[in-house]
Coordinates of C-alpha atoms in Angstrom, one line a residue:
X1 CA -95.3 -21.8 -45.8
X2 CA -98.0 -18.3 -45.5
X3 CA -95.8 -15.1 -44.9
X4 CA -96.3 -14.0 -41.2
X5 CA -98.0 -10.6 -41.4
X6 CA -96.1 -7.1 -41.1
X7 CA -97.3 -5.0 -38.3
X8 CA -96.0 -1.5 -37.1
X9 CA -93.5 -3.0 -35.0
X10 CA -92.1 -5.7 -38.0
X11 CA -89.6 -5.0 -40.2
X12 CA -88.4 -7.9 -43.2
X13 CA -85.7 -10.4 -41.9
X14 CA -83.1 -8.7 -44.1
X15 CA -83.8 -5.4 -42.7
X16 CA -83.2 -6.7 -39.2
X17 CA -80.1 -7.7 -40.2
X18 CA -78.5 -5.4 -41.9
X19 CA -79.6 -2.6 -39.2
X20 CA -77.7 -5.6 -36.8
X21 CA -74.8 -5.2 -38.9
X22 CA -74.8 -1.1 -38.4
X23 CA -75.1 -1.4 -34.7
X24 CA -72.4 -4.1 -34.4
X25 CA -70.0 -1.5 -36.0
X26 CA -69.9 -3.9 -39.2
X27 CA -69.3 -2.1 -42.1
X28 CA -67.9 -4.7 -44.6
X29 CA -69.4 -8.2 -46.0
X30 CA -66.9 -10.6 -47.6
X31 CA -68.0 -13.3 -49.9
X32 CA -69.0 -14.7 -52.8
X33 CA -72.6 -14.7 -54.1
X34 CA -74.4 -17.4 -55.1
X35 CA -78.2 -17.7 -56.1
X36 CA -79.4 -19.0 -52.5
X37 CA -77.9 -15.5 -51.0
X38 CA -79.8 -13.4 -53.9
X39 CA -82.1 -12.1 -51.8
X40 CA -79.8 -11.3 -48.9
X41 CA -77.8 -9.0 -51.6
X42 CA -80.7 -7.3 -53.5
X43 CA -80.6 -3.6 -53.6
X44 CA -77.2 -3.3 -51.5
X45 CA -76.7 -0.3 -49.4
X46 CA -74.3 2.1 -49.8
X47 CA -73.5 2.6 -46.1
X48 CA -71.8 -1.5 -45.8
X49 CA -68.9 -2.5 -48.3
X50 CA -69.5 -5.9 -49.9
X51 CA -65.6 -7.6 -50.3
X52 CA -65.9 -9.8 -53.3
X53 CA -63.5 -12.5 -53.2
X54 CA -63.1 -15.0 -55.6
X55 CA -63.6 -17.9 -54.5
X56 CA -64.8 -18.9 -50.4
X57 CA -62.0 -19.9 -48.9
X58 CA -60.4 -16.5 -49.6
X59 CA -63.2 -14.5 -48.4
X60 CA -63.2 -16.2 -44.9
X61 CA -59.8 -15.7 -45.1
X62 CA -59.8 -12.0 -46.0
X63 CA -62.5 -11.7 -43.0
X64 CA -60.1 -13.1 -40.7
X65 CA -57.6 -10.7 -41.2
X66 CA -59.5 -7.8 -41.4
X67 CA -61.4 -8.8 -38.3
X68 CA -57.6 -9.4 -36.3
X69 CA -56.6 -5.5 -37.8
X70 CA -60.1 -4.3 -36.5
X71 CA -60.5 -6.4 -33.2
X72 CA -64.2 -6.7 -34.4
X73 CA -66.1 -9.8 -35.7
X74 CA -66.1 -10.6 -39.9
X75 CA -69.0 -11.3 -41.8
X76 CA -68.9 -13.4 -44.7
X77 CA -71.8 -14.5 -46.6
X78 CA -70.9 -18.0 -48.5
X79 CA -73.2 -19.7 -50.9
X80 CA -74.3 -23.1 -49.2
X81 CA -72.7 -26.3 -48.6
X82 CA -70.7 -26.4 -51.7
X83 CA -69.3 -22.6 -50.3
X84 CA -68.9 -23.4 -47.1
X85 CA -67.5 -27.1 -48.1
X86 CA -64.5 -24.6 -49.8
X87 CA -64.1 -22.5 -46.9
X88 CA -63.6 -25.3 -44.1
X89 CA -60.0 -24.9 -43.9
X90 CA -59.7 -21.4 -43.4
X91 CA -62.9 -21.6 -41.0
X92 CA -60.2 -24.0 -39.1
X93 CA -57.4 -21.2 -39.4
X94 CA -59.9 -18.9 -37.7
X95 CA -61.1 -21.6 -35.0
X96 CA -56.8 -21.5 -34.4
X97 CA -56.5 -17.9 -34.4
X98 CA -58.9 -17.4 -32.5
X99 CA -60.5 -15.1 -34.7
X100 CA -64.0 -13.6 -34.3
X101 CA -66.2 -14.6 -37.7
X102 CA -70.1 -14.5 -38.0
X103 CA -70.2 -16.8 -41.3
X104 CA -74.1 -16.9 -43.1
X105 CA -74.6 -19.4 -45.9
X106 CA -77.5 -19.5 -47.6
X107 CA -80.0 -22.7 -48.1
X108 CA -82.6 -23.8 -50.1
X109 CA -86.1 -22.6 -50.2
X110 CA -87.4 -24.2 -46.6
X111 CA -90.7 -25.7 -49.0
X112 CA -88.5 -27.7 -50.9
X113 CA -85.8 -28.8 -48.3
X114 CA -87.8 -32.2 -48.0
X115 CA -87.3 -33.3 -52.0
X116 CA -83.0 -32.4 -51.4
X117 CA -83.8 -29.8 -54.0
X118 CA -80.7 -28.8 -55.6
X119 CA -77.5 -26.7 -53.8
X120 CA -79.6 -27.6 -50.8
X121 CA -77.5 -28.0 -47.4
X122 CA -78.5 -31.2 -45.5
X123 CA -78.2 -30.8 -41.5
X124 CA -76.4 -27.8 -42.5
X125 CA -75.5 -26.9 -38.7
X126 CA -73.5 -29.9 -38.3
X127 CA -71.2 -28.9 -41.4
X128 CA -68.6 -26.5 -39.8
X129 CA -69.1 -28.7 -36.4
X130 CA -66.2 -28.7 -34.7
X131 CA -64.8 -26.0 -35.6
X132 CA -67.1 -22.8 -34.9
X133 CA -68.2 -21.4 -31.4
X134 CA -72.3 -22.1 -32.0
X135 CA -74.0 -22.9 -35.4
X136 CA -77.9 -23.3 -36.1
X137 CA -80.1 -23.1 -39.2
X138 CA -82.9 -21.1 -37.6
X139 CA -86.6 -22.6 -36.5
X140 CA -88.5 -20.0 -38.1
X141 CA -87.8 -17.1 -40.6
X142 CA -88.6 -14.6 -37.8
X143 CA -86.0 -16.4 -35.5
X144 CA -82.7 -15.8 -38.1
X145 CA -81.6 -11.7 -36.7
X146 CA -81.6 -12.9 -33.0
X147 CA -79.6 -16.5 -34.6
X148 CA -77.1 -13.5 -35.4
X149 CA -77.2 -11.7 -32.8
X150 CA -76.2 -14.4 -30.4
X151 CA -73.6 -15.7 -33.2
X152 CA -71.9 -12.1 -33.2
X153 CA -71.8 -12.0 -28.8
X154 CA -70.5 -15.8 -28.8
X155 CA -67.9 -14.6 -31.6
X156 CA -67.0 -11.9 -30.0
X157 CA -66.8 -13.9 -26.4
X158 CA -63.5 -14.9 -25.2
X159 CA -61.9 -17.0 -26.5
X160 CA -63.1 -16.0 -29.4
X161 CA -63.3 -17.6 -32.9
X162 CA -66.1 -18.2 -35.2
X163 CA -69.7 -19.0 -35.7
X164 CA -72.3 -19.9 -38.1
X165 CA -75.9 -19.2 -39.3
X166 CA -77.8 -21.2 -42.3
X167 CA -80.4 -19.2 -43.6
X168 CA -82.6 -20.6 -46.0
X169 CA -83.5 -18.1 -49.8
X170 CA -87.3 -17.4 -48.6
X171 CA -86.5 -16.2 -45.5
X172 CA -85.0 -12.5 -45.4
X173 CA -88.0 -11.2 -46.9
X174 CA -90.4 -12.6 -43.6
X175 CA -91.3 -10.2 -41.4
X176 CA -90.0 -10.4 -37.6
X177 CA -89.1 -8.1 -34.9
X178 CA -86.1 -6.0 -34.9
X179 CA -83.8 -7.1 -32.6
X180 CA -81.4 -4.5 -30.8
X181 CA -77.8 -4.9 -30.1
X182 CA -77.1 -4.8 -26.4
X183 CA -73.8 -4.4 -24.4
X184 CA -71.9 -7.7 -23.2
X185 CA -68.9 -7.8 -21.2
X186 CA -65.6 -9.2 -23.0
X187 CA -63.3 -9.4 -19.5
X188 CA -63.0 -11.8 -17.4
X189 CA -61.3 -11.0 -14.2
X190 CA -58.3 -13.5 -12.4
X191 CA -59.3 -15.2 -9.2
X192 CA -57.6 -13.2 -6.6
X193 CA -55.4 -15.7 -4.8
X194 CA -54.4 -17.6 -7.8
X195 CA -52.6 -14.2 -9.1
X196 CA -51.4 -14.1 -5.8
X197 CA -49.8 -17.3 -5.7
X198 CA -48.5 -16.9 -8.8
X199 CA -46.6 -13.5 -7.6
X200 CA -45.3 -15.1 -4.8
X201 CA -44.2 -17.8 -6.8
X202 CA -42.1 -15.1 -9.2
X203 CA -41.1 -13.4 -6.5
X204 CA -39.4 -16.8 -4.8
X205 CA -38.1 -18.0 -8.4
X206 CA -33.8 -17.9 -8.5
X207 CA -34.5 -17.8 -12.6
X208 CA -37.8 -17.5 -13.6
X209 CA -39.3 -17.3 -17.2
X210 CA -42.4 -16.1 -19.2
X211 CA -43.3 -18.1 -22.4
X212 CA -45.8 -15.6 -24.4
X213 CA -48.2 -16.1 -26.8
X214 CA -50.7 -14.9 -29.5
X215 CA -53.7 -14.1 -26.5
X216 CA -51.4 -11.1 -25.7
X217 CA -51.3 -9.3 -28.9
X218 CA -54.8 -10.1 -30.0
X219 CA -55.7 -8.4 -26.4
X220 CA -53.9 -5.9 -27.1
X221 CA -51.4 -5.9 -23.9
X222 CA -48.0 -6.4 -25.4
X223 CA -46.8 -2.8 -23.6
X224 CA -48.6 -4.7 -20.6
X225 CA -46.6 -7.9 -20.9
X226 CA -43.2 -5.3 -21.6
X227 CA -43.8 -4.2 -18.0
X228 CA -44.4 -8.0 -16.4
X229 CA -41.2 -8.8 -17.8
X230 CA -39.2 -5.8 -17.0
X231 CA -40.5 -5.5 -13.2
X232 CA -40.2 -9.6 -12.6
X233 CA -36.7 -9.8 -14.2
X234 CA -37.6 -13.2 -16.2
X235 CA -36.6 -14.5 -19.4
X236 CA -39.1 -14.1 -22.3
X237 CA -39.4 -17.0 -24.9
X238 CA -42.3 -17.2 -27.6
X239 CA -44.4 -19.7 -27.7
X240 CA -44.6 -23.0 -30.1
X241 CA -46.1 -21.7 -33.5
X242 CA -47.4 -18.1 -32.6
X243 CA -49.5 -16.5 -34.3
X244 CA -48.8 -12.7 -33.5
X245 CA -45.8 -11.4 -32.3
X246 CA -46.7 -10.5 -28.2
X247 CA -43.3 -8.9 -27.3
X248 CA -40.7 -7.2 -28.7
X249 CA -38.3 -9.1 -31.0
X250 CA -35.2 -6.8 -30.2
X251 CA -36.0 -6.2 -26.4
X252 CA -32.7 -7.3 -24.4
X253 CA -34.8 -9.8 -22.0
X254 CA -36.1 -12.0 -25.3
X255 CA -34.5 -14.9 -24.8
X256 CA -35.7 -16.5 -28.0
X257 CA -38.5 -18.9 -30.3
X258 CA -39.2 -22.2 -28.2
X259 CA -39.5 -25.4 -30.9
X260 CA -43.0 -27.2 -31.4
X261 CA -40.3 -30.3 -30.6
X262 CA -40.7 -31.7 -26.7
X263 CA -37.0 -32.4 -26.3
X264 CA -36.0 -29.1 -28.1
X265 CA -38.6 -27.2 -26.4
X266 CA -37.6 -29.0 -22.7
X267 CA -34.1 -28.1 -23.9
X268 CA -34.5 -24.7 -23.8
X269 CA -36.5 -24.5 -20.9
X270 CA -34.4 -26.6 -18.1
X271 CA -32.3 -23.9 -17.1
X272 CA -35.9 -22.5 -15.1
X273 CA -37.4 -23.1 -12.0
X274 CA -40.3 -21.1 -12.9
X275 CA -42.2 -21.6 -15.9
X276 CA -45.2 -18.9 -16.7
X277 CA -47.1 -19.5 -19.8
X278 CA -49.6 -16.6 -20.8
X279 CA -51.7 -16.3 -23.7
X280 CA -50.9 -19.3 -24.9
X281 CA -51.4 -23.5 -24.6
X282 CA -48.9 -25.6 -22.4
X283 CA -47.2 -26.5 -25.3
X284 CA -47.9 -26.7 -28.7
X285 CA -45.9 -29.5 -29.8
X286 CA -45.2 -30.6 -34.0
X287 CA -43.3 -33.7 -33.5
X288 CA -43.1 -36.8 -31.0
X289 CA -40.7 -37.3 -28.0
X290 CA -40.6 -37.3 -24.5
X291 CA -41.6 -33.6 -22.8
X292 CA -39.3 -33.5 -19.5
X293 CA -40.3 -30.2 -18.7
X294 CA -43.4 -32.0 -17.3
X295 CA -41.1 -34.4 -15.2
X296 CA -41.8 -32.3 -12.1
X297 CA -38.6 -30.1 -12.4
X298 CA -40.0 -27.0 -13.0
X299 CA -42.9 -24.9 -11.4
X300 CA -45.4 -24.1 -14.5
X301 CA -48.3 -21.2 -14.3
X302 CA -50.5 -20.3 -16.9
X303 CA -52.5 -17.6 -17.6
X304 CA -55.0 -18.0 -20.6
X305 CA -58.8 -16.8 -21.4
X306 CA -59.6 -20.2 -22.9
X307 CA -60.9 -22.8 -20.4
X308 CA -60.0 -25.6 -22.7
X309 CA -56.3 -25.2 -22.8
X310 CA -56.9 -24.5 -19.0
X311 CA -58.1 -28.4 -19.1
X312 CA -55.8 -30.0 -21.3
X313 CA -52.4 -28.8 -19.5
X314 CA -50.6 -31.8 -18.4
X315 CA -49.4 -30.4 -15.4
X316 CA -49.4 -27.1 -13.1
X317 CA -52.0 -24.3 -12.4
X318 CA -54.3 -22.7 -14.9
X319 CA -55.8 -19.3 -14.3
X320 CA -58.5 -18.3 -16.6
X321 CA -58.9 -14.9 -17.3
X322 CA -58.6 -12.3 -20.3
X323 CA -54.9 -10.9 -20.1
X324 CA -55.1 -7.3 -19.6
X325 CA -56.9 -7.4 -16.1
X326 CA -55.3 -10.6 -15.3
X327 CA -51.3 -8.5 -16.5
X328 CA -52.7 -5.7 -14.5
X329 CA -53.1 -7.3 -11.5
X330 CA -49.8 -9.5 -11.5
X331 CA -48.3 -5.7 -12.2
X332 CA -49.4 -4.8 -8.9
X333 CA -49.1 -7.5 -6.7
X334 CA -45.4 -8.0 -8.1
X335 CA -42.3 -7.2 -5.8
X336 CA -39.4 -5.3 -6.6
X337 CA -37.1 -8.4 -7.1
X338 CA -33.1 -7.9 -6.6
X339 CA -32.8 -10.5 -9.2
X340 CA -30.6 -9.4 -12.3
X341 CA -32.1 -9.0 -15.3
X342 CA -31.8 -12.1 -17.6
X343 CA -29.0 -11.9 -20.9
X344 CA -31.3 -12.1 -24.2
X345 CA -30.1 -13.4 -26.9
X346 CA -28.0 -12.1 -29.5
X347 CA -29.4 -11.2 -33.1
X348 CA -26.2 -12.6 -35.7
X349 CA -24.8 -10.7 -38.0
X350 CA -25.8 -9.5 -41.2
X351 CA -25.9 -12.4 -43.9
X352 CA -24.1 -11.7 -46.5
X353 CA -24.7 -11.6 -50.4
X354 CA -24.6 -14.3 -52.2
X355 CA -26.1 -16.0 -55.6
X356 CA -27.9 -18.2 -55.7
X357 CA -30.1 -16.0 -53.4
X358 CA -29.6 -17.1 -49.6
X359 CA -33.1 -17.0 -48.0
X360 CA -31.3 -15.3 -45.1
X361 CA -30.0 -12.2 -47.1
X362 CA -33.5 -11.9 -48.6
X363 CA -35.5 -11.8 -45.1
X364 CA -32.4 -9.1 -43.9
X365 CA -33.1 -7.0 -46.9
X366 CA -36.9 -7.2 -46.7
X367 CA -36.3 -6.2 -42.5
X368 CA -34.3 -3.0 -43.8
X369 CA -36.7 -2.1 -46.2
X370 CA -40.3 -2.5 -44.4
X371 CA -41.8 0.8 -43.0
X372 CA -41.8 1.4 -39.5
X373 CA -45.6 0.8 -39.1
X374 CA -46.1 -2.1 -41.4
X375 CA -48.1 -5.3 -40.8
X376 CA -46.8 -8.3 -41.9
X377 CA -48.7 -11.6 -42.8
X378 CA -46.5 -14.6 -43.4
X379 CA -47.0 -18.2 -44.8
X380 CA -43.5 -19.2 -45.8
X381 CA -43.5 -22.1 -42.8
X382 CA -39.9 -23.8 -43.7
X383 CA -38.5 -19.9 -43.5
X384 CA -39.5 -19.2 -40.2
X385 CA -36.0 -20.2 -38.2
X386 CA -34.7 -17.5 -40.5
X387 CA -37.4 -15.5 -40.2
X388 CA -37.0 -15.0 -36.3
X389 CA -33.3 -14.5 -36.5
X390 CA -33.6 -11.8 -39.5
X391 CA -36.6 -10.4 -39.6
X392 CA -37.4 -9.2 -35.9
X393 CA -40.8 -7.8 -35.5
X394 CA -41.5 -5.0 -33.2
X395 CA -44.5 -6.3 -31.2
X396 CA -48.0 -4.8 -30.9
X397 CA -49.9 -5.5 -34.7
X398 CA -46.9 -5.9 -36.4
X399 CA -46.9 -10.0 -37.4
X400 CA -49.7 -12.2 -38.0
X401 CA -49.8 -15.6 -39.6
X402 CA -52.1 -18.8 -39.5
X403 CA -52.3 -20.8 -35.9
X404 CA -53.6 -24.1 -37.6
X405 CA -50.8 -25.1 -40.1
X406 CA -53.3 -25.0 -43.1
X407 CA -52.4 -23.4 -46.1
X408 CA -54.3 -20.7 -48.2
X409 CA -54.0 -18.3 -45.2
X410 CA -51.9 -16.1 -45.5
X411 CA -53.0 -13.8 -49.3
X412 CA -56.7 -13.1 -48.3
X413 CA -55.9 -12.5 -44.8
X414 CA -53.5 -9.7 -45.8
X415 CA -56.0 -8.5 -47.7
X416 CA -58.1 -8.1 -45.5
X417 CA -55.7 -7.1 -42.9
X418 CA -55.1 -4.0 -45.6
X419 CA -59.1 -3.4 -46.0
X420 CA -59.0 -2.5 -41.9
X421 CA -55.6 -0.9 -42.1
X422 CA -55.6 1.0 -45.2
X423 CA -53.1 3.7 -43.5
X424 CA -50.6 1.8 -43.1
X425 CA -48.4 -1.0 -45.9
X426 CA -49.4 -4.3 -45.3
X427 CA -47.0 -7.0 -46.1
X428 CA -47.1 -11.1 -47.2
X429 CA -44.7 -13.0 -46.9
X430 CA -45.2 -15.9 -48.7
X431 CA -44.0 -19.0 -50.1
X432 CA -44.3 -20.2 -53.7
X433 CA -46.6 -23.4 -52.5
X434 CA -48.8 -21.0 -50.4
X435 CA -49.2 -18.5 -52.6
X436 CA -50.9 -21.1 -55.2
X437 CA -53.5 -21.9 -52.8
X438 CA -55.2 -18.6 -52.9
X439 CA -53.6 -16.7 -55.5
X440 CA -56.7 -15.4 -56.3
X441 CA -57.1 -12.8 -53.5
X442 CA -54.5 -10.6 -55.5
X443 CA -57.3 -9.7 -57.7
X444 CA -59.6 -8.2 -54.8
X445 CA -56.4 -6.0 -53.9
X446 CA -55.5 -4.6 -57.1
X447 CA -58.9 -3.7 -57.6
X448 CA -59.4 -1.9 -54.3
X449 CA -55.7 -0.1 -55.2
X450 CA -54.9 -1.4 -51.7
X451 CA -51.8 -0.6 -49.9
X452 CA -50.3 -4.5 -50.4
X453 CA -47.2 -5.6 -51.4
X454 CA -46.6 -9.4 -51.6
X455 CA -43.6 -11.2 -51.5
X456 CA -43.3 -14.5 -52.9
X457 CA -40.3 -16.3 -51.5
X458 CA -40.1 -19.4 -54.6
X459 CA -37.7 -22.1 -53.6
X460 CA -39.4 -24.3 -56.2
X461 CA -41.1 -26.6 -54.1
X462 CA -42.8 -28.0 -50.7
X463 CA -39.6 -26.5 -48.3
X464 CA -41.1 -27.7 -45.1
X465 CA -41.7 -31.0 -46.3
X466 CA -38.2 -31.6 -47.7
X467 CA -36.9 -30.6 -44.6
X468 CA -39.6 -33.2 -42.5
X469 CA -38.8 -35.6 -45.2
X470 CA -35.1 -35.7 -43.6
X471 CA -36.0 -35.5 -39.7
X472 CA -38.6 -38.8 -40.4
X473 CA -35.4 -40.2 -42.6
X474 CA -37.8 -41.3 -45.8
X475 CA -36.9 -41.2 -49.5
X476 CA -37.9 -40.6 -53.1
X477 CA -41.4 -38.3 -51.5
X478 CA -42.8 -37.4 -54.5
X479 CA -45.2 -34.3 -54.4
X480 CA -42.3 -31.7 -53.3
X481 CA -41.3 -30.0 -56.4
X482 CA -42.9 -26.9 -57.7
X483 CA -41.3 -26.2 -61.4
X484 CA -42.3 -24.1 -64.0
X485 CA -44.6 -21.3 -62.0
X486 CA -44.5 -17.6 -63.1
X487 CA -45.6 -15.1 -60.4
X488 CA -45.2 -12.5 -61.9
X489 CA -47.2 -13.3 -65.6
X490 CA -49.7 -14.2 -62.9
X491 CA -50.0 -11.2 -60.9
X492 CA -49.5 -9.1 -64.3
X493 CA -52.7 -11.2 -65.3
X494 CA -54.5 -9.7 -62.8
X495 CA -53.4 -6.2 -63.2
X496 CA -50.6 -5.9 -60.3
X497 CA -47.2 -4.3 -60.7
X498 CA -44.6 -7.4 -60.6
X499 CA -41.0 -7.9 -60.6
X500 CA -39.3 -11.3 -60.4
X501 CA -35.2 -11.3 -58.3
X502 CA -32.3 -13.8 -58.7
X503 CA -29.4 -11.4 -58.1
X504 CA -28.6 -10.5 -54.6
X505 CA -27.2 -7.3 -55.9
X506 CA -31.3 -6.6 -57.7
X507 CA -33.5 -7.0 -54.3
X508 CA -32.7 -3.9 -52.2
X509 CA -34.2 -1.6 -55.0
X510 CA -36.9 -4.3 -55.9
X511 CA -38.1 -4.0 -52.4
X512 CA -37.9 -0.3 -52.1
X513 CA -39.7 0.0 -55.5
X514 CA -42.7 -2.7 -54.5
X515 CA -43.0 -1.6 -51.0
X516 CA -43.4 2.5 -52.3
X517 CA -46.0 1.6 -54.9
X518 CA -49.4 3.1 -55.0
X519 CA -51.0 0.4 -55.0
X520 CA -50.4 -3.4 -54.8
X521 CA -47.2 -4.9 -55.9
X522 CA -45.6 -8.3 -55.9
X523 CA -42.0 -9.1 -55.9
X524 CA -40.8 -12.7 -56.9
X525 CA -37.5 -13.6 -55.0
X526 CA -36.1 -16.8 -56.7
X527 CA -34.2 -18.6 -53.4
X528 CA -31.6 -20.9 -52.9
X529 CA -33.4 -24.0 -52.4
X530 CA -31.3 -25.4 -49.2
X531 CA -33.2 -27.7 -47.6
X532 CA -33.8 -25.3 -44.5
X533 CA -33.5 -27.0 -40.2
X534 CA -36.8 -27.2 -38.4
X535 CA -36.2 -29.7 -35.9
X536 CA -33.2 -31.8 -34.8
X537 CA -33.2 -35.6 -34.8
X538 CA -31.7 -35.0 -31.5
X539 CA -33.1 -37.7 -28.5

């Protein structure tokens, strides 16, 4: 293939892309290099901070959280389809956060592509298929700044999530165009008199309530949904498997965590006559059984940005819009109601001491001990019962964790969450199985001295499985037990502070001494292994 010509007006693909970058407010690349992204990399400017991670899956998950702390798309840069083959499940994750990514991958000389040269991608576009917004391997060299151009708007597009560009080795150093960033709306405004017949139908409700979910917080309108509730009177309950904590866990009207169980779920929603769902699907559901609240009982609204949860709600009306004009609006058009202000529920008591270590002391403590601004990212799944009862989060950026159930999340993406927050502690929360998946990422933190302390919950083993292994009533699972793992030889391997608990009496100072390092820390808490409740066998 001949070079196309430079001219005045022509600047090298690479160039294009990296003055993209600048104008897109980028200013950090995660990834791992490989030789098909050489040329992307050569001469690196000092002006945009290349993230090495250490292996792909951790960069794109480091991109995702720094992109949720920034409220801006990630790059990452992974090395073909062997890179982007170990980044699929965290490219998932991000599809479930609903996480804005622009994800590159390089390819194999376009010359050679016919003879499936080596660490060459075949129909690479189709790879990451379902699971990103828009993907393409450019037509021509000249064509790949505008392919990210429109990748970074359709990212950055509500609902967002992410996309993905195949660029073959030969072509950043093409000439073509330069292609200017340009101004694209992110809103989307409600349709007047669907808000309005959802305000009449709170204002007619006898007990009315609002499930919330993740779309809030990543908006940014948790103060906005504080305001709904308070001025409509209603109930709040979180959503199925949030992602981000979209009200505040100790506000008097939060009535509590609705189960990813139909009958649990219908349960604790049959008291209402009104049901509004915002920011999140209509429902999330985990397990089988029959879903009464779609029996025709209850009234059920939604309000969500994301036209394909609008079409795949069983029953009810969907309004599409973002949440902070659609919260705005319902703000005004609400009435004063003379209803009484719902009862919340009741936070228990301290847990008390104990050895072996109960889980529930250990997520009290940690709840004393975080800083009032912290950010915490969680992957301890068979914890989170406890977590919600003893570890209430405060609401706007304060919890984050991983909407698609895949592991290998939650490390990298508190990372990166501390690469866009470096002000402020970041904390993981982690279990002993998660943190094996990407243990890795504790490298990239202690060498950016990052403001990260982890904390590996180890009940020896798989916790959510032994506890599904008991609601689906089968035996002898093997696969469940996790033995002999040192955390803290491994984080000391990789040059972080580490301290391992088993004494209840230990952890207060253990957590006050990880969470004022300098740095990163990790603290091993060795847990009672109760098999912990996440679903009843009930109906």
């Amino acid at each position: 293939m001949s070079r196309k010509p430079a001219n005045s007006q022509s600047v090298t693909v690479r160039q294009a892309t990296l003055d993209l970058l600048r104008a897109f407010g980028i200013r950090k690349v995660f990834g791992n290099p490989g030789s098909t992204e050489l040329p992307f990399l050569t001469d690196w400017p000092d002006d945009i901070d290349y993230v090495l991670a250490l292996q792909e899956a951790s960069a794109v998950g480091m991109a995702d959280g720094y992109a949720q702390a920034t409220r801006n798309a990630g790059f990452v840069n992974l090395h073909s389809a062997a890179g982007l083959g170990n980044a699929l499940g965290n490219i998932f994750t991000a599809h479930r956060n609903r996480t804005p990514l622009v994800i590159t991958a390089g390819q194999q000389a376009r010359s050679i592509l016919p003879l499936q040269a080596f660490l060459y991608a075949d129909r690479a576009s189709e790879f990451p298929r379902p699971y990103v917004k828009y993907s393409v391997e450019p037509a021509r060299p000249e064509d790949v700044p505008a392919a990210i151009a429109r990748a970074y708007y359709t990212a950055m597009q509500p609902p967002c999530g992410p996309t993905f560009v195949s660029i073959p080795i030969d072509d950043w150093s093409y000439a073509a165009a330069p292609v200017a960033a340009r101004k694209v709306s992110r809103e989307i405004g409600p349709e007047p008199d669907a808000m309005r017949a959802l305000a009449k139908a709170l204002a007619a409700a006898r007990h009315p309530a609002l499930v919330v979910g993740p779309g809030v917080d990543r908006a940014g309108a948790v103060e906005l949904m504080v305001r709904v509730a308070e001025k409509a009177k209603a109930a709040v309950w979180v959503s199925p498997f949030s992602s981000r904590c979209s009200f505040p866990e100790r506000h008097p009207q939060l009535a509590g965590f609705l189960h990813a169980s139909p009958s649990q779920l219908s349960d604790a929603l049959s008291g209402y006559d009104l049901v509004v769902v915002i920011g999140a699907p209509v429902f999330t559901f985990h397990v089988e059984g029959h879903a009464s609240i779609f029996d025709g009982g209850t009234s059920i609204f939604q309000i969500t940005d994301d036209p394909d949860a609008a079409a795949v709600t069983p029953v009810g009306t969907s309004i599409i819009a973002t949440i902070t004009p659609a919260l705005t609006m319902l703000i005004d058009l609400l009435p004063e109601t003379k209803r009484t202000a719902p009862k919340g529920r009741t936070l228990p008591p301290a847990p008390k001491a104990a050895d072996p270590l109960p889980v529930e002391f250990a997520l009290h403590a940690l709840s004393q001990a975080l800083p009032a601004d912290a950010a915490l990212v969680e992957e301890a799944p068979s914890h989170r019962p406890a977590m919600h009862k003893f570890l209430p989060m405060r609401g706007q950026d304060s919890f984050y964790t991983m909407s698609s159930g895949g592991l290998g999340y939650g490390l990298p993406a508190a990372v990166g969450m501390s690469l866009g927050r470096p002000k402020g502690r970041t904390v993981c929360l982690i279990g002993d199985g998660s943190t094996m998946y990407s243990i890795q990422a504790l490298w990239t933190a202690v060498q950016r001295k990052l403001p990260l302390t982890v904390v590996v919950i180890n009940n020896y083993g798989y916790g959510a499985m032994r506890s599904f292994s008991r609601v689906m009533q089968v035996r002898n699972v093997p696969g469940l037990e996790l033995p002999g793992i040192d955390f803290v030889k491994l984080a000391e391997s990789m040059g972080c502070e580490a301290l391992r608990v088993t004494k209840a009496a230990d952890l207060p100072e253990a957590l006050k001494r990880a969470l004022s390092s300098d740095g990163t820390s990790l603290v091993e808490i060795v847990v009672d292994a109760a098999v912990p409740v996440l679903y009843t066998q009930k109906h």
